């Protein structure tokens, strides 16, 4: 009996030992997790390509936009002074002519004959006057001489001669100014009447843009202010101009008309439609492109480019004109500010590279 109890106890101890061994042998090994080096990971991240601009300390310019039509500052209508058959025409549209140049000729046989006749009549009247004046000798007074001229037809003959000369001169069409011919309405061989239009002529280097601005913007406008002109014909070119004239009257639509004198006119034509941006200087401060400003955590921020990293700067903003923003606090003159991919793609101290630099390295 004792022997059986002994075997039972030994068996229990053996089972306990086996169970303990199994429990400890099945315990999983401890896994060590390596903490990554943040700086090493940052170096492995490819920098975001960005575009930059320079913060500049300069006058902020309030921009006034307008549109209008280009016209010549000196454009004239060439009209016929006489009537008749257009015998010669030596111009065409787009031709450059000089002041006083003969550009047309009416048939003038009758005018030339009338001039010859007027000269003969004047000579005849002069002879009659001289004969009548002999009776007075050297003592003839001015009043007596005047009466003799009238009675012998000398005064009328002189007037008739002047009229014949004018009629002949009016058969010749000359250019009133140096310029380019446009709107040619007649051709050689046509019958024309006095006062009818032959063509227009304008000075190609004297072009202005007639534009209108809002009454509320008028207070900012002054003579001589700089303007930029954009045309449909030359979309990629900016023409410089300045305010040369201000009409001191507000029209029924609350607009004030301006004349903007173009400094360069190559390729431009009267009648072209154009847009104008008038630059009105305001206070002097740090100026950056409007694309540089973003909102982060409800605050106004500008990212600067420093040593290959984006650094955000809290700024105080002043005036805006749709192109530039006035920065009152937060930036310095010469800071490189990021103007692309700054809304969602980058954060503070993110690795960035200037797009032009990356392109040049590839």
PDB file of C-alpha atoms in Angstrom, residues 161-308:
ATOM      1  CA  UNK A 161      -7.326 135.788-110.495  1.00  0.00           C
ATOM      2  CA  UNK A 162      -7.025 134.724-106.851  1.00  0.00           C
ATOM      3  CA  UNK A 163     -10.173 132.642-107.188  1.00  0.00           C
ATOM      4  CA  UNK A 164      -8.866 130.929-110.326  1.00  0.00           C
ATOM      5  CA  UNK A 165      -5.580 130.141-108.553  1.00  0.00           C
ATOM      6  CA  UNK A 166      -7.427 128.647-105.582  1.00  0.00           C
ATOM      7  CA  UNK A 167      -9.669 126.535-107.814  1.00  0.00           C
ATOM      8  CA  UNK A 168      -6.630 125.148-109.613  1.00  0.00           C
ATOM      9  CA  UNK A 169      -4.849 124.461-106.313  1.00  0.00           C
ATOM     10  CA  UNK A 170      -7.911 122.601-105.027  1.00  0.00           C
ATOM     11  CA  UNK A 171      -7.585 120.056-107.842  1.00  0.00           C
ATOM     12  CA  UNK A 172      -4.375 118.833-106.211  1.00  0.00           C
ATOM     13  CA  UNK A 173      -4.686 116.643-103.076  1.00  0.00           C
ATOM     14  CA  UNK A 174      -1.727 116.816-100.677  1.00  0.00           C
ATOM     15  CA  UNK A 175      -1.043 115.080 -97.373  1.00  0.00           C
ATOM     16  CA  UNK A 176      -1.691 117.401 -94.410  1.00  0.00           C
ATOM     17  CA  UNK A 177       0.779 115.543 -92.130  1.00  0.00           C
ATOM     18  CA  UNK A 178       3.402 112.813 -92.301  1.00  0.00           C
ATOM     19  CA  UNK A 179       1.794 109.483 -91.489  1.00  0.00           C
ATOM     20  CA  UNK A 180       0.155 106.262 -92.667  1.00  0.00           C
ATOM     21  CA  UNK A 181      -2.796 106.164 -95.041  1.00  0.00           C
ATOM     22  CA  UNK A 182      -5.881 104.278 -93.828  1.00  0.00           C
ATOM     23  CA  UNK A 183      -9.568 103.941 -94.723  1.00  0.00           C
ATOM     24  CA  UNK A 184      -9.011 104.768 -98.409  1.00  0.00           C
ATOM     25  CA  UNK A 185     -12.494 105.277 -99.893  1.00  0.00           C
ATOM     26  CA  UNK A 186     -11.920 106.389-103.485  1.00  0.00           C
ATOM     27  CA  UNK A 187     -10.036 105.023-106.450  1.00  0.00           C
ATOM     28  CA  UNK A 188      -8.605 106.523-109.585  1.00  0.00           C
ATOM     29  CA  UNK A 189     -11.280 107.320-112.151  1.00  0.00           C
ATOM     30  CA  UNK A 190     -14.066 108.101-109.694  1.00  0.00           C
ATOM     31  CA  UNK A 191     -16.063 111.286-109.808  1.00  0.00           C
ATOM     32  CA  UNK A 192     -15.817 113.088-106.494  1.00  0.00           C
ATOM     33  CA  UNK A 193     -17.393 116.111-104.878  1.00  0.00           C
ATOM     34  CA  UNK A 194     -15.918 118.829-102.696  1.00  0.00           C
ATOM     35  CA  UNK A 195     -15.921 117.846 -99.022  1.00  0.00           C
ATOM     36  CA  UNK A 196     -16.099 114.092 -99.622  1.00  0.00           C
ATOM     37  CA  UNK A 197     -13.565 111.873 -97.863  1.00  0.00           C
ATOM     38  CA  UNK A 198     -10.605 110.385 -99.669  1.00  0.00           C
ATOM     39  CA  UNK A 199      -8.873 108.639 -96.746  1.00  0.00           C
ATOM     40  CA  UNK A 200      -7.634 108.995 -93.184  1.00  0.00           C
ATOM     41  CA  UNK A 201      -4.041 109.537 -92.134  1.00  0.00           C
ATOM     42  CA  UNK A 202      -2.458 109.033 -88.731  1.00  0.00           C
ATOM     43  CA  UNK A 203       0.928 109.298 -87.042  1.00  0.00           C
ATOM     44  CA  UNK A 204       1.995 105.695 -86.196  1.00  0.00           C
ATOM     45  CA  UNK A 205       4.302 106.717 -83.347  1.00  0.00           C
ATOM     46  CA  UNK A 206       1.679 108.841 -81.639  1.00  0.00           C
ATOM     47  CA  UNK A 207      -0.803 106.289 -80.299  1.00  0.00           C
ATOM     48  CA  UNK A 208      -2.932 106.522 -77.181  1.00  0.00           C
ATOM     49  CA  UNK A 209      -5.297 104.196 -75.353  1.00  0.00           C
ATOM     50  CA  UNK A 210      -8.630 105.763 -74.510  1.00  0.00           C
ATOM     51  CA  UNK A 211      -9.747 104.004 -71.338  1.00  0.00           C
ATOM     52  CA  UNK A 212     -12.209 104.576 -68.514  1.00  0.00           C
ATOM     53  CA  UNK A 213     -11.800 104.035 -64.773  1.00  0.00           C
ATOM     54  CA  UNK A 214     -14.305 103.926 -61.947  1.00  0.00           C
ATOM     55  CA  UNK A 215     -15.185 107.150 -60.218  1.00  0.00           C
ATOM     56  CA  UNK A 216     -13.920 105.619 -56.960  1.00  0.00           C
ATOM     57  CA  UNK A 217     -10.481 105.023 -58.519  1.00  0.00           C
ATOM     58  CA  UNK A 218     -10.208 108.515 -60.002  1.00  0.00           C
ATOM     59  CA  UNK A 219      -8.741 109.949 -56.787  1.00  0.00           C
ATOM     60  CA  UNK A 220      -5.649 107.763 -57.267  1.00  0.00           C
ATOM     61  CA  UNK A 221      -4.972 108.879 -60.848  1.00  0.00           C
ATOM     62  CA  UNK A 222      -2.370 111.520 -61.671  1.00  0.00           C
ATOM     63  CA  UNK A 223      -0.720 112.682 -64.877  1.00  0.00           C
ATOM     64  CA  UNK A 224       2.484 110.839 -65.662  1.00  0.00           C
ATOM     65  CA  UNK A 225       1.640 107.645 -63.762  1.00  0.00           C
ATOM     66  CA  UNK A 226       3.054 104.480 -65.287  1.00  0.00           C
ATOM     67  CA  UNK A 227       0.752 102.005 -67.041  1.00  0.00           C
ATOM     68  CA  UNK A 228       1.071  98.640 -68.778  1.00  0.00           C
ATOM     69  CA  UNK A 229      -0.909  97.875 -71.932  1.00  0.00           C
ATOM     70  CA  UNK A 230      -1.936  94.347 -72.957  1.00  0.00           C
ATOM     71  CA  UNK A 231      -3.393  93.696 -76.423  1.00  0.00           C
ATOM     72  CA  UNK A 232      -5.108  90.697 -77.991  1.00  0.00           C
ATOM     73  CA  UNK A 233      -2.725  90.826 -80.941  1.00  0.00           C
ATOM     74  CA  UNK A 234       0.377  90.541 -78.735  1.00  0.00           C
ATOM     75  CA  UNK A 235      -0.644  88.419 -75.742  1.00  0.00           C
ATOM     76  CA  UNK A 236       2.925  87.855 -74.521  1.00  0.00           C
ATOM     77  CA  UNK A 237       4.099  91.453 -74.852  1.00  0.00           C
ATOM     78  CA  UNK A 238       3.675  94.371 -72.475  1.00  0.00           C
ATOM     79  CA  UNK A 239       3.589  97.898 -73.902  1.00  0.00           C
ATOM     80  CA  UNK A 240       4.625 100.725 -71.613  1.00  0.00           C
ATOM     81  CA  UNK A 241       2.497 103.851 -71.357  1.00  0.00           C
ATOM     82  CA  UNK A 242       1.763 106.775 -69.057  1.00  0.00           C
ATOM     83  CA  UNK A 243      -1.286 108.845 -68.147  1.00  0.00           C
ATOM     84  CA  UNK A 244      -1.209 111.807 -70.532  1.00  0.00           C
ATOM     85  CA  UNK A 245      -4.719 113.233 -70.165  1.00  0.00           C
ATOM     86  CA  UNK A 246      -7.604 113.063 -67.677  1.00  0.00           C
ATOM     87  CA  UNK A 247     -11.098 114.166 -68.663  1.00  0.00           C
ATOM     88  CA  UNK A 248     -12.366 116.095 -65.611  1.00  0.00           C
ATOM     89  CA  UNK A 249     -15.914 114.814 -65.943  1.00  0.00           C
ATOM     90  CA  UNK A 250     -17.821 111.735 -64.766  1.00  0.00           C
ATOM     91  CA  UNK A 251     -20.114 110.158 -67.355  1.00  0.00           C
ATOM     92  CA  UNK A 252     -23.582 108.702 -66.762  1.00  0.00           C
ATOM     93  CA  UNK A 253     -22.064 105.314 -65.887  1.00  0.00           C
ATOM     94  CA  UNK A 254     -19.819 106.707 -63.163  1.00  0.00           C
ATOM     95  CA  UNK A 255     -16.670 106.457 -65.264  1.00  0.00           C
ATOM     96  CA  UNK A 256     -13.824 108.889 -65.916  1.00  0.00           C
ATOM     97  CA  UNK A 257     -12.036 108.813 -69.294  1.00  0.00           C
ATOM     98  CA  UNK A 258      -8.242 108.739 -69.500  1.00  0.00           C
ATOM     99  CA  UNK A 259      -5.682 108.967 -72.285  1.00  0.00           C
ATOM    100  CA  UNK A 260      -2.664 106.670 -71.916  1.00  0.00           C
ATOM    101  CA  UNK A 261       0.229 107.639 -74.171  1.00  0.00           C
ATOM    102  CA  UNK A 262       2.087 104.603 -75.518  1.00  0.00           C
ATOM    103  CA  UNK A 263       5.886 104.787 -75.424  1.00  0.00           C
ATOM    104  CA  UNK A 264       6.299 101.960 -77.934  1.00  0.00           C
ATOM    105  CA  UNK A 265       3.929 101.436 -80.843  1.00  0.00           C
ATOM    106  CA  UNK A 266       5.581  98.810 -83.049  1.00  0.00           C
ATOM    107  CA  UNK A 267       2.888  96.553 -84.500  1.00  0.00           C
ATOM    108  CA  UNK A 268      -0.021  98.439 -82.949  1.00  0.00           C
ATOM    109  CA  UNK A 269      -2.889  99.840 -84.999  1.00  0.00           C
ATOM    110  CA  UNK A 270      -5.647 102.346 -84.252  1.00  0.00           C
ATOM    111  CA  UNK A 271      -8.850 100.569 -83.278  1.00  0.00           C
ATOM    112  CA  UNK A 272      -7.153  97.695 -81.444  1.00  0.00           C
ATOM    113  CA  UNK A 273      -8.762  96.647 -78.168  1.00  0.00           C
ATOM    114  CA  UNK A 274      -6.463  96.608 -75.163  1.00  0.00           C
ATOM    115  CA  UNK A 275      -6.411  96.280 -71.391  1.00  0.00           C
ATOM    116  CA  UNK A 276      -4.488  98.637 -69.153  1.00  0.00           C
ATOM    117  CA  UNK A 277      -3.037  98.320 -65.671  1.00  0.00           C
ATOM    118  CA  UNK A 278      -2.228 101.655 -64.063  1.00  0.00           C
ATOM    119  CA  UNK A 279       0.314 101.453 -61.247  1.00  0.00           C
ATOM    120  CA  UNK A 280      -0.316 103.839 -58.362  1.00  0.00           C
ATOM    121  CA  UNK A 281       2.586 103.927 -55.830  1.00  0.00           C
ATOM    122  CA  UNK A 282       1.540 103.742 -52.156  1.00  0.00           C
ATOM    123  CA  UNK A 283       3.552 103.280 -48.924  1.00  0.00           C
ATOM    124  CA  UNK A 284       6.974 101.580 -48.921  1.00  0.00           C
ATOM    125  CA  UNK A 285       7.244  98.147 -47.274  1.00  0.00           C
ATOM    126  CA  UNK A 286       8.320  94.549 -47.899  1.00  0.00           C
ATOM    127  CA  UNK A 287       6.500  93.298 -51.017  1.00  0.00           C
ATOM    128  CA  UNK A 288       6.033  89.642 -52.030  1.00  0.00           C
ATOM    129  CA  UNK A 289       3.893  87.912 -54.699  1.00  0.00           C
ATOM    130  CA  UNK A 290       0.389  87.063 -53.483  1.00  0.00           C
ATOM    131  CA  UNK A 291       1.101  83.339 -54.080  1.00  0.00           C
ATOM    132  CA  UNK A 292       3.598  83.413 -51.217  1.00  0.00           C
ATOM    133  CA  UNK A 293       0.881  83.878 -48.571  1.00  0.00           C
ATOM    134  CA  UNK A 294      -0.854  80.794 -47.100  1.00  0.00           C
ATOM    135  CA  UNK A 295      -3.039  80.132 -44.067  1.00  0.00           C
ATOM    136  CA  UNK A 296      -1.665  77.661 -41.509  1.00  0.00           C
ATOM    137  CA  UNK A 297      -3.609  76.935 -38.308  1.00  0.00           C
ATOM    138  CA  UNK A 298      -5.728  79.965 -38.997  1.00  0.00           C
ATOM    139  CA  UNK A 299      -2.722  82.312 -39.230  1.00  0.00           C
ATOM    140  CA  UNK A 300      -1.086  84.083 -42.144  1.00  0.00           C
ATOM    141  CA  UNK A 301       2.200  82.449 -43.055  1.00  0.00           C
ATOM    142  CA  UNK A 302       4.912  82.879 -45.663  1.00  0.00           C
ATOM    143  CA  UNK A 303       7.421  80.059 -46.254  1.00  0.00           C
ATOM    144  CA  UNK A 304      11.024  81.130 -46.772  1.00  0.00           C
ATOM    145  CA  UNK A 305      13.742  79.080 -48.416  1.00  0.00           C
ATOM    146  CA  UNK A 306      16.722  78.660 -46.064  1.00  0.00           C
ATOM    147  CA  UNK A 307      19.580  76.167 -46.530  1.00  0.00           C
ATOM    148  CA  UNK A 308      17.445  73.689 -48.470  1.00  0.00           C
TER     149      UNK A 308
END
